[in-house]
Amino acid sequence: MKTLIELYDERPLENVLSTEVFRPERTVFICPPETARNQSLQNKLREYFRHRGIDTECIFMSSSLLDAEAVEKRLREITDKYPDCALDIAGGTDAALFAGGMLCAGREIPVFTYSRKRNTFFDIRGAAFARDLPCTVQLDVEDCFLMAGGSMHMGRVDNAVLGDYMPLIEPMFSLYLRHRKEWPRIVTYIQRISQWESSLHAQGGMTEKGEHGSRISAPVQALTEMRDIGLICSLTIVSEEVAFDFADVQIRTWLRDVGSILELYVYKACTDLNIFHDVRTSAVVDWQGKGPGRDSVTNELDVMATHGVKPIFISCKTCDVKTEALNELAVLRDRFGGQIARAAIVTAEQGRPPMRHRAMELGIDVIDLNDLRSKKALQERIAALVR
């Protein structure tokens, strides 16, 4: 097979996986007119293949995928021009698949498919190269965005430096759990006394201004524990003044953000499982892949991991989960992961029944405070997402 024919699908994986596995000289996509006109999306697919080290020519041919006769006509044109071809029927509309059947009734064309459930390719007719072939592809997190026409950028956390902080993450999370209920006030206090971005020094009074005219007392016990595990140093509490230095810039960022420690803990739990090919935290996805700009649509994913070709989307919330957060997570999963993807919401609360019901409707797993109290329980819940 030198030419692979793909019936374009809204699920990104179905458009790229066969090219990834069989490495044809060219891949011809029969796609709807709007896709045939979308040069940005086409270039993103080409970028995906380059990123994966695949040298294949991508050709896009327009046809209504709801018109079986139109699709069959396109298929005949392609098979006439590229006789050494094969047809992948893993994706596409019912009309496109029907058109493929009509074509194959009169022409000896190899046909194969891919089963998401079994992660295996199957020979439908004359495609011995695909017969019962397990898929061993391992995707990176960035691959999931590129194949869908998006791009990934670094968010609040530089993942490249996280290895240096792994020994600190579990002690940080234990500290967070001990002070979970007052954690937002602790973070607000730290923010108030460390407003100089260029400095690691923090200094302020025993009470500071809070929200809506309230006053926040210095969290002396929490600060002492932060010093004991190496998050801050030079802690002094004298009379009516508190002062300390952050261990470094990254620690400063995490202690000034309410949700960072929970995200880091979930990230480490995923990494320590050793079942994921790639794990990222604070990954910013640009939907159109245009880069920063006024018209760019972006979302930040708290944690994302890949197991083979299956992406796992995880959103972390230190407070009660709102319906909007569930809806956003479901949209991201469906847009950049398709039917093979899984999603979970992690909450540092118990999780109310209405939220759990909505999550179940959207196919989102709920990991709650009870799971977070035990690393083993948390990892069991995460591992279940790949099954």
Short mmCIF file of C-alpha atoms in Angstrom, two decimals:
data_model
loop_
_atom_site.label_atom_id
_atom_site.label_comp_id
_atom_site.label_asym_id
_atom_site.label_seq_id
_atom_site.Cartn_x
_atom_site.Cartn_y
_atom_site.Cartn_z
CA MET A 1 0.00 0.00 0.00
CA LYS A 2 1.42 3.33 -1.09
CA THR A 3 -1.79 5.36 -0.79
CA LEU A 4 -4.12 5.39 2.19
CA ILE A 5 -7.68 6.64 1.73
CA GLU A 6 -9.21 8.18 4.85
CA LEU A 7 -12.88 9.08 5.27
CA TYR A 8 -12.55 12.28 7.30
CA ASP A 9 -14.00 12.07 10.79
CA GLU A 10 -14.79 14.60 13.51
CA ARG A 11 -12.84 12.38 15.91
CA PRO A 12 -9.19 13.40 15.42
CA LEU A 13 -7.62 10.02 16.19
CA GLU A 14 -9.49 8.27 13.37
CA ASN A 15 -7.89 10.68 10.87
CA VAL A 16 -4.26 10.03 11.82
CA LEU A 17 -3.84 6.62 13.41
CA SER A 18 -3.63 4.49 10.26
CA THR A 19 -1.08 6.84 8.71
CA GLU A 20 0.88 6.65 11.96
CA VAL A 21 0.92 2.84 11.90
CA PHE A 22 1.28 2.00 8.20
CA ARG A 23 3.35 5.00 6.99
CA PRO A 24 1.98 5.31 3.42
CA GLU A 25 3.63 7.57 0.85
CA ARG A 26 0.46 9.65 0.78
CA THR A 27 -2.81 9.91 2.66
CA VAL A 28 -5.86 11.13 0.77
CA PHE A 29 -8.60 12.56 2.97
CA ILE A 30 -12.12 12.63 1.56
CA CYS A 31 -13.46 15.50 3.61
CA PRO A 32 -16.37 17.96 3.72
CA PRO A 33 -15.98 21.21 1.75
CA GLU A 34 -15.33 23.32 4.86
CA THR A 35 -12.37 21.11 5.77
CA ALA A 36 -11.07 21.17 2.20
CA ARG A 37 -11.05 24.99 2.45
CA ASN A 38 -9.50 25.12 5.92
CA GLN A 39 -5.79 25.53 5.20
CA SER A 40 -5.01 26.08 8.87
CA LEU A 41 -6.48 22.71 9.87
CA GLN A 42 -4.73 20.96 6.99
CA ASN A 43 -1.40 22.49 7.96
CA LYS A 44 -1.95 21.39 11.56
CA LEU A 45 -2.41 17.80 10.39
CA ARG A 46 0.80 18.06 8.39
CA GLU A 47 2.52 19.55 11.44
CA TYR A 48 1.26 16.63 13.51
CA PHE A 49 2.79 14.10 11.12
CA ARG A 50 6.10 16.01 11.04
CA HIS A 51 6.06 16.16 14.84
CA ARG A 52 5.64 12.38 14.88
CA GLY A 53 8.43 11.86 12.33
CA ILE A 54 6.09 10.67 9.57
CA ASP A 55 6.96 11.65 6.00
CA THR A 56 3.65 11.39 4.16
CA GLU A 57 1.98 13.60 1.60
CA CYS A 58 -1.44 14.83 2.75
CA ILE A 59 -4.07 15.38 0.04
CA PHE A 60 -7.53 16.76 0.81
CA MET A 61 -10.40 16.10 -1.61
CA SER A 62 -13.77 17.75 -1.10
CA SER A 63 -17.05 15.84 -1.00
CA SER A 64 -20.24 15.92 0.98
CA LEU A 65 -19.89 13.03 3.40
CA LEU A 66 -23.67 12.83 3.59
CA ASP A 67 -23.97 12.05 -0.14
CA ALA A 68 -23.00 8.44 -0.83
CA GLU A 69 -22.90 8.91 -4.61
CA ALA A 70 -20.60 11.92 -4.29
CA VAL A 71 -18.27 10.02 -2.00
CA GLU A 72 -18.24 7.00 -4.31
CA LYS A 73 -17.35 9.26 -7.23
CA ARG A 74 -14.41 10.66 -5.27
CA LEU A 75 -13.31 7.17 -4.30
CA ARG A 76 -13.31 6.08 -7.94
CA GLU A 77 -11.21 9.11 -8.92
CA ILE A 78 -8.69 8.33 -6.18
CA THR A 79 -8.45 4.61 -6.94
CA ASP A 80 -8.03 5.34 -10.66
CA LYS A 81 -5.16 7.73 -9.93
CA TYR A 82 -3.58 5.66 -7.14
CA PRO A 83 -4.27 1.97 -7.83
CA ASP A 84 -1.91 0.80 -5.07
CA CYS A 85 -4.26 2.02 -2.35
CA ALA A 86 -6.19 0.81 0.69
CA LEU A 87 -9.34 2.13 2.35
CA ASP A 88 -9.60 2.76 6.09
CA ILE A 89 -13.23 2.58 7.25
CA ALA A 90 -12.61 3.29 10.95
CA GLY A 91 -14.00 6.81 10.54
CA GLY A 92 -16.45 8.66 8.36
CA THR A 93 -20.21 9.01 8.16
CA ASP A 94 -22.69 6.23 7.43
CA ALA A 95 -23.08 7.58 3.91
CA ALA A 96 -19.32 7.52 3.36
CA LEU A 97 -19.07 3.96 4.64
CA PHE A 98 -21.95 2.94 2.36
CA ALA A 99 -20.10 4.53 -0.55
CA GLY A 100 -17.01 2.54 0.34
CA GLY A 101 -19.10 -0.62 0.25
CA MET A 102 -20.51 0.24 -3.18
CA LEU A 103 -17.01 0.87 -4.54
CA CYS A 104 -15.57 -2.34 -3.11
CA ALA A 105 -18.40 -4.37 -4.64
CA GLY A 106 -16.84 -3.74 -8.04
CA ARG A 107 -13.15 -3.21 -7.25
CA GLU A 108 -10.58 -5.30 -5.42
CA ILE A 109 -9.41 -2.72 -2.90
CA PRO A 110 -7.90 -3.66 0.46
CA VAL A 111 -10.19 -2.51 3.27
CA PHE A 112 -9.42 -2.45 6.99
CA THR A 113 -10.65 -0.87 10.21
CA TYR A 114 -9.56 -0.08 13.76
CA SER A 115 -11.37 -1.10 16.95
CA ARG A 116 -11.06 1.44 19.76
CA LYS A 117 -12.34 -1.07 22.30
CA ARG A 118 -9.71 -3.67 21.42
CA ASN A 119 -7.03 -1.19 20.25
CA THR A 120 -6.44 -3.44 17.25
CA PHE A 121 -6.59 -3.18 13.45
CA PHE A 122 -8.65 -5.72 11.51
CA ASP A 123 -8.56 -6.92 7.92
CA ILE A 124 -12.02 -6.44 6.38
CA ARG A 125 -11.03 -7.57 2.90
CA GLY A 126 -7.67 -8.09 1.23
CA ALA A 127 -5.70 -6.15 3.86
CA ALA A 128 -3.45 -8.81 5.34
CA PHE A 129 -1.06 -6.11 6.59
CA ALA A 130 -3.76 -5.02 9.09
CA ARG A 131 -4.97 -8.45 10.17
CA ASP A 132 -5.38 -8.61 13.96
CA LEU A 133 -2.62 -6.02 14.34
CA PRO A 134 -2.37 -4.54 17.86
CA CYS A 135 -1.85 -0.79 17.96
CA THR A 136 1.34 0.06 19.83
CA VAL A 137 1.34 3.81 19.16
CA GLN A 138 2.13 6.00 22.16
CA LEU A 139 0.96 9.59 21.96
CA ASP A 140 2.28 12.62 23.79
CA VAL A 141 -0.14 15.13 25.28
CA GLU A 142 0.82 17.68 22.62
CA ASP A 143 -0.03 15.18 19.86
CA CYS A 144 -3.68 15.14 20.97
CA PHE A 145 -3.97 18.87 20.37
CA LEU A 146 -2.05 18.96 17.09
CA MET A 147 -4.13 16.22 15.45
CA ALA A 148 -7.29 18.19 16.29
CA GLY A 149 -5.99 21.44 14.80
CA GLY A 150 -4.89 23.02 18.07
CA SER A 151 -1.59 23.61 19.79
CA MET A 152 -0.18 23.40 23.30
CA HIS A 153 1.63 26.10 25.25
CA MET A 154 3.23 26.23 28.67
CA GLY A 155 0.92 27.46 31.41
CA ARG A 156 1.67 28.46 34.99
CA VAL A 157 4.06 25.54 35.53
CA ASP A 158 7.22 24.69 33.62
CA ASN A 159 6.93 20.90 33.45
CA ALA A 160 10.63 20.61 32.63
CA VAL A 161 11.61 21.56 36.20
CA LEU A 162 9.04 19.48 38.08
CA GLY A 163 11.40 16.56 38.57
CA ASP A 164 13.41 18.71 41.00
CA TYR A 165 10.33 19.24 43.17
CA MET A 166 8.97 15.69 43.35
CA PRO A 167 10.24 15.07 46.93
CA LEU A 168 8.39 18.21 48.09
CA ILE A 169 5.00 17.55 46.53
CA GLU A 170 3.65 14.97 48.99
CA PRO A 171 4.75 16.94 52.10
CA MET A 172 3.14 20.02 50.55
CA PHE A 173 -0.10 18.15 49.98
CA SER A 174 -0.12 16.77 53.52
CA LEU A 175 0.25 20.34 54.75
CA TYR A 176 -2.60 21.40 52.48
CA LEU A 177 -4.88 18.65 53.82
CA ARG A 178 -4.18 19.64 57.42
CA HIS A 179 -5.17 23.24 56.64
CA ARG A 180 -7.63 22.57 53.83
CA LYS A 181 -10.58 24.50 55.22
CA GLU A 182 -8.58 27.67 55.86
CA TRP A 183 -6.29 27.29 52.82
CA PRO A 184 -7.91 30.10 50.75
CA ARG A 185 -7.34 32.53 53.65
CA ILE A 186 -3.76 31.31 54.07
CA VAL A 187 -3.06 31.95 50.40
CA THR A 188 -4.72 35.36 50.55
CA TYR A 189 -2.53 36.33 53.51
CA ILE A 190 0.61 35.21 51.66
CA GLN A 191 -0.47 37.19 48.60
CA ARG A 192 -0.96 40.32 50.70
CA ILE A 193 2.55 40.25 52.16
CA SER A 194 4.41 39.24 48.97
CA GLN A 195 3.24 41.65 46.31
CA TRP A 196 6.72 42.43 44.96
CA GLU A 197 7.10 40.13 41.97
CA SER A 198 10.85 40.57 41.68
CA SER A 199 11.50 39.57 45.30
CA LEU A 200 11.41 36.28 47.21
CA HIS A 201 10.96 38.21 50.45
CA ALA A 202 7.58 38.44 52.17
CA GLN A 203 6.83 40.82 55.00
CA GLY A 204 3.67 42.07 56.68
CA GLY A 205 1.64 42.48 59.82
CA MET A 206 0.06 39.89 62.08
CA THR A 207 -3.22 40.83 60.43
CA GLU A 208 -3.76 41.90 56.84
CA LYS A 209 -6.69 43.19 54.83
CA GLY A 210 -8.92 40.44 53.47
CA GLU A 211 -11.90 40.43 51.15
CA HIS A 212 -14.76 42.91 51.62
CA GLY A 213 -13.07 44.80 54.42
CA SER A 214 -12.32 41.73 56.55
CA ARG A 215 -9.05 41.08 58.36
CA ILE A 216 -6.89 37.96 58.00
CA SER A 217 -4.65 36.80 60.81
CA ALA A 218 -1.20 35.45 60.09
CA PRO A 219 -1.39 31.63 59.74
CA VAL A 220 1.45 31.05 62.17
CA GLN A 221 1.09 27.27 62.40
CA ALA A 222 0.90 26.81 58.63
CA LEU A 223 3.90 29.10 58.08
CA THR A 224 5.89 27.16 60.66
CA GLU A 225 5.09 23.89 58.86
CA MET A 226 6.05 25.47 55.53
CA ARG A 227 9.42 26.36 57.03
CA ASP A 228 9.88 22.86 58.44
CA ILE A 229 9.47 21.19 55.03
CA GLY A 230 11.62 23.74 53.19
CA LEU A 231 9.03 25.82 51.36
CA ILE A 232 10.08 29.02 53.11
CA CYS A 233 13.09 30.06 55.17
CA SER A 234 14.20 32.84 57.52
CA LEU A 235 10.77 32.90 59.16
CA THR A 236 10.54 35.52 61.89
CA ILE A 237 7.46 36.43 63.90
CA VAL A 238 8.25 39.38 66.12
CA SER A 239 5.69 41.55 67.88
CA GLU A 240 3.24 42.56 65.17
CA GLU A 241 5.34 41.60 62.14
CA VAL A 242 5.83 38.46 60.05
CA ALA A 243 8.67 37.97 57.57
CA PHE A 244 10.12 35.09 55.56
CA ASP A 245 11.72 34.21 52.23
CA PHE A 246 10.29 31.80 49.65
CA ALA A 247 12.61 28.91 48.79
CA ASP A 248 12.55 29.96 45.13
CA VAL A 249 10.41 31.55 42.44
CA GLN A 250 8.46 28.38 41.67
CA ILE A 251 7.56 27.77 45.32
CA ARG A 252 6.46 31.40 45.54
CA THR A 253 4.08 30.88 42.63
CA TRP A 254 2.56 27.73 44.15
CA LEU A 255 2.05 29.20 47.62
CA ARG A 256 0.30 32.22 46.13
CA ASP A 257 -2.22 30.11 44.18
CA VAL A 258 -5.07 28.23 45.89
CA GLY A 259 -5.22 25.26 43.52
CA SER A 260 -1.59 24.59 42.62
CA ILE A 261 -0.75 22.06 45.35
CA LEU A 262 -3.76 19.86 44.54
CA GLU A 263 -2.82 19.91 40.84
CA LEU A 264 0.79 19.00 41.63
CA TYR A 265 -0.30 16.11 43.84
CA VAL A 266 -2.55 14.66 41.14
CA TYR A 267 0.27 15.14 38.61
CA LYS A 268 2.68 13.22 40.86
CA ALA A 269 0.12 10.47 41.49
CA CYS A 270 -0.19 10.00 37.72
CA THR A 271 3.57 10.04 37.20
CA ASP A 272 4.29 7.58 40.02
CA LEU A 273 1.87 5.04 38.53
CA ASN A 274 4.32 4.46 35.66
CA ILE A 275 1.48 3.54 33.28
CA PHE A 276 1.36 6.78 31.30
CA HIS A 277 3.57 7.64 28.35
CA ASP A 278 3.24 11.37 29.04
CA VAL A 279 1.87 13.46 31.92
CA ARG A 280 1.53 17.24 31.90
CA THR A 281 0.19 19.79 34.32
CA SER A 282 -0.95 23.32 33.51
CA ALA A 283 -1.11 22.65 29.77
CA VAL A 284 -2.69 25.50 27.83
CA VAL A 285 -4.50 24.41 24.68
CA ASP A 286 -5.06 26.89 21.86
CA TRP A 287 -8.13 25.67 19.98
CA GLN A 288 -7.16 27.11 16.59
CA GLY A 289 -3.42 26.70 17.04
CA LYS A 290 -2.83 30.34 16.10
CA GLY A 291 -0.73 31.28 19.11
CA PRO A 292 -1.33 34.17 21.52
CA GLY A 293 -3.69 36.83 20.21
CA ARG A 294 -6.91 38.65 20.86
CA ASP A 295 -9.03 36.18 18.91
CA SER A 296 -7.39 33.00 20.22
CA VAL A 297 -9.53 30.60 22.27
CA THR A 298 -7.58 28.89 25.04
CA ASN A 299 -8.19 26.63 28.02
CA GLU A 300 -5.82 25.42 30.70
CA LEU A 301 -5.86 21.74 31.62
CA ASP A 302 -4.84 21.08 35.21
CA VAL A 303 -3.50 17.59 34.46
CA MET A 304 -3.47 15.56 31.25
CA ALA A 305 -1.94 12.16 30.58
CA THR A 306 -1.72 9.69 27.70
CA HIS A 307 -1.82 5.90 27.82
CA GLY A 308 -1.11 4.52 24.36
CA VAL A 309 -3.55 6.46 22.16
CA LYS A 310 -5.96 7.19 25.02
CA PRO A 311 -5.86 10.70 26.48
CA ILE A 312 -6.94 11.33 30.08
CA PHE A 313 -8.26 14.81 30.94
CA ILE A 314 -8.26 15.78 34.64
CA SER A 315 -9.64 18.98 36.17
CA CYS A 316 -8.81 19.80 39.81
CA LYS A 317 -10.99 21.91 42.11
CA THR A 318 -10.29 22.80 45.74
CA CYS A 319 -13.90 23.91 46.15
CA ASP A 320 -17.31 22.53 45.23
CA VAL A 321 -17.51 21.67 41.53
CA LYS A 322 -19.87 23.80 39.49
CA THR A 323 -21.80 22.57 36.45
CA GLU A 324 -19.83 24.97 34.23
CA ALA A 325 -16.59 23.21 35.15
CA LEU A 326 -18.03 19.82 34.23
CA ASN A 327 -19.37 21.11 30.92
CA GLU A 328 -16.02 22.69 30.03
CA LEU A 329 -14.16 19.48 30.82
CA ALA A 330 -16.56 17.41 28.70
CA VAL A 331 -16.15 19.78 25.74
CA LEU A 332 -12.35 19.61 25.94
CA ARG A 333 -12.39 15.82 26.19
CA ASP A 334 -14.72 15.44 23.20
CA ARG A 335 -12.93 18.02 21.04
CA PHE A 336 -9.36 16.86 21.61
CA GLY A 337 -9.81 13.25 22.64
CA GLY A 338 -12.87 11.86 20.90
CA GLN A 339 -14.67 8.73 22.00
CA ILE A 340 -11.55 6.98 23.21
CA ALA A 341 -10.73 9.68 25.79
CA ARG A 342 -11.61 9.68 29.49
CA ALA A 343 -12.13 12.58 31.88
CA ALA A 344 -12.16 12.98 35.65
CA ILE A 345 -12.90 15.85 38.00
CA VAL A 346 -10.88 15.91 41.22
CA THR A 347 -12.43 17.83 44.11
CA ALA A 348 -11.06 18.45 47.59
CA GLU A 349 -14.65 18.32 48.85
CA GLN A 350 -17.06 15.40 49.31
CA GLY A 351 -18.92 16.10 46.09
CA ARG A 352 -22.64 16.80 46.24
CA PRO A 353 -25.20 14.42 44.69
CA PRO A 354 -26.41 16.90 41.99
CA MET A 355 -22.82 17.38 40.82
CA ARG A 356 -22.21 13.64 40.75
CA HIS A 357 -25.39 13.12 38.75
CA ARG A 358 -24.36 15.71 36.15
CA ALA A 359 -20.86 14.21 35.97
CA MET A 360 -22.36 10.77 35.35
CA GLU A 361 -24.52 12.19 32.54
CA LEU A 362 -21.38 13.61 30.90
CA GLY A 363 -19.31 10.46 31.41
CA ILE A 364 -16.93 12.16 33.85
CA ASP A 365 -15.45 10.27 36.81
CA VAL A 366 -15.54 12.03 40.19
CA ILE A 367 -12.52 11.70 42.48
CA ASP A 368 -13.27 13.29 45.86
CA LEU A 369 -11.71 14.08 49.22
CA ASN A 370 -12.02 10.48 50.44
CA ASP A 371 -9.87 9.33 47.51
CA LEU A 372 -7.35 12.13 48.06
CA ARG A 373 -6.71 11.16 51.68
CA SER A 374 -4.95 7.99 50.49
CA LYS A 375 -2.43 8.04 47.67
CA LYS A 376 -3.17 4.38 46.97
CA ALA A 377 -6.90 5.08 46.63
CA LEU A 378 -6.22 8.06 44.37
CA GLN A 379 -3.93 6.03 42.12
CA GLU A 380 -6.46 3.20 41.90
CA ARG A 381 -9.08 5.70 40.70
CA ILE A 382 -6.68 7.17 38.15
CA ALA A 383 -5.53 3.75 36.91
CA ALA A 384 -9.17 2.77 36.36
CA LEU A 385 -9.44 5.55 33.78
CA VAL A 386 -7.22 3.70 31.33
CA ARG A 387 -9.18 0.45 31.45
#
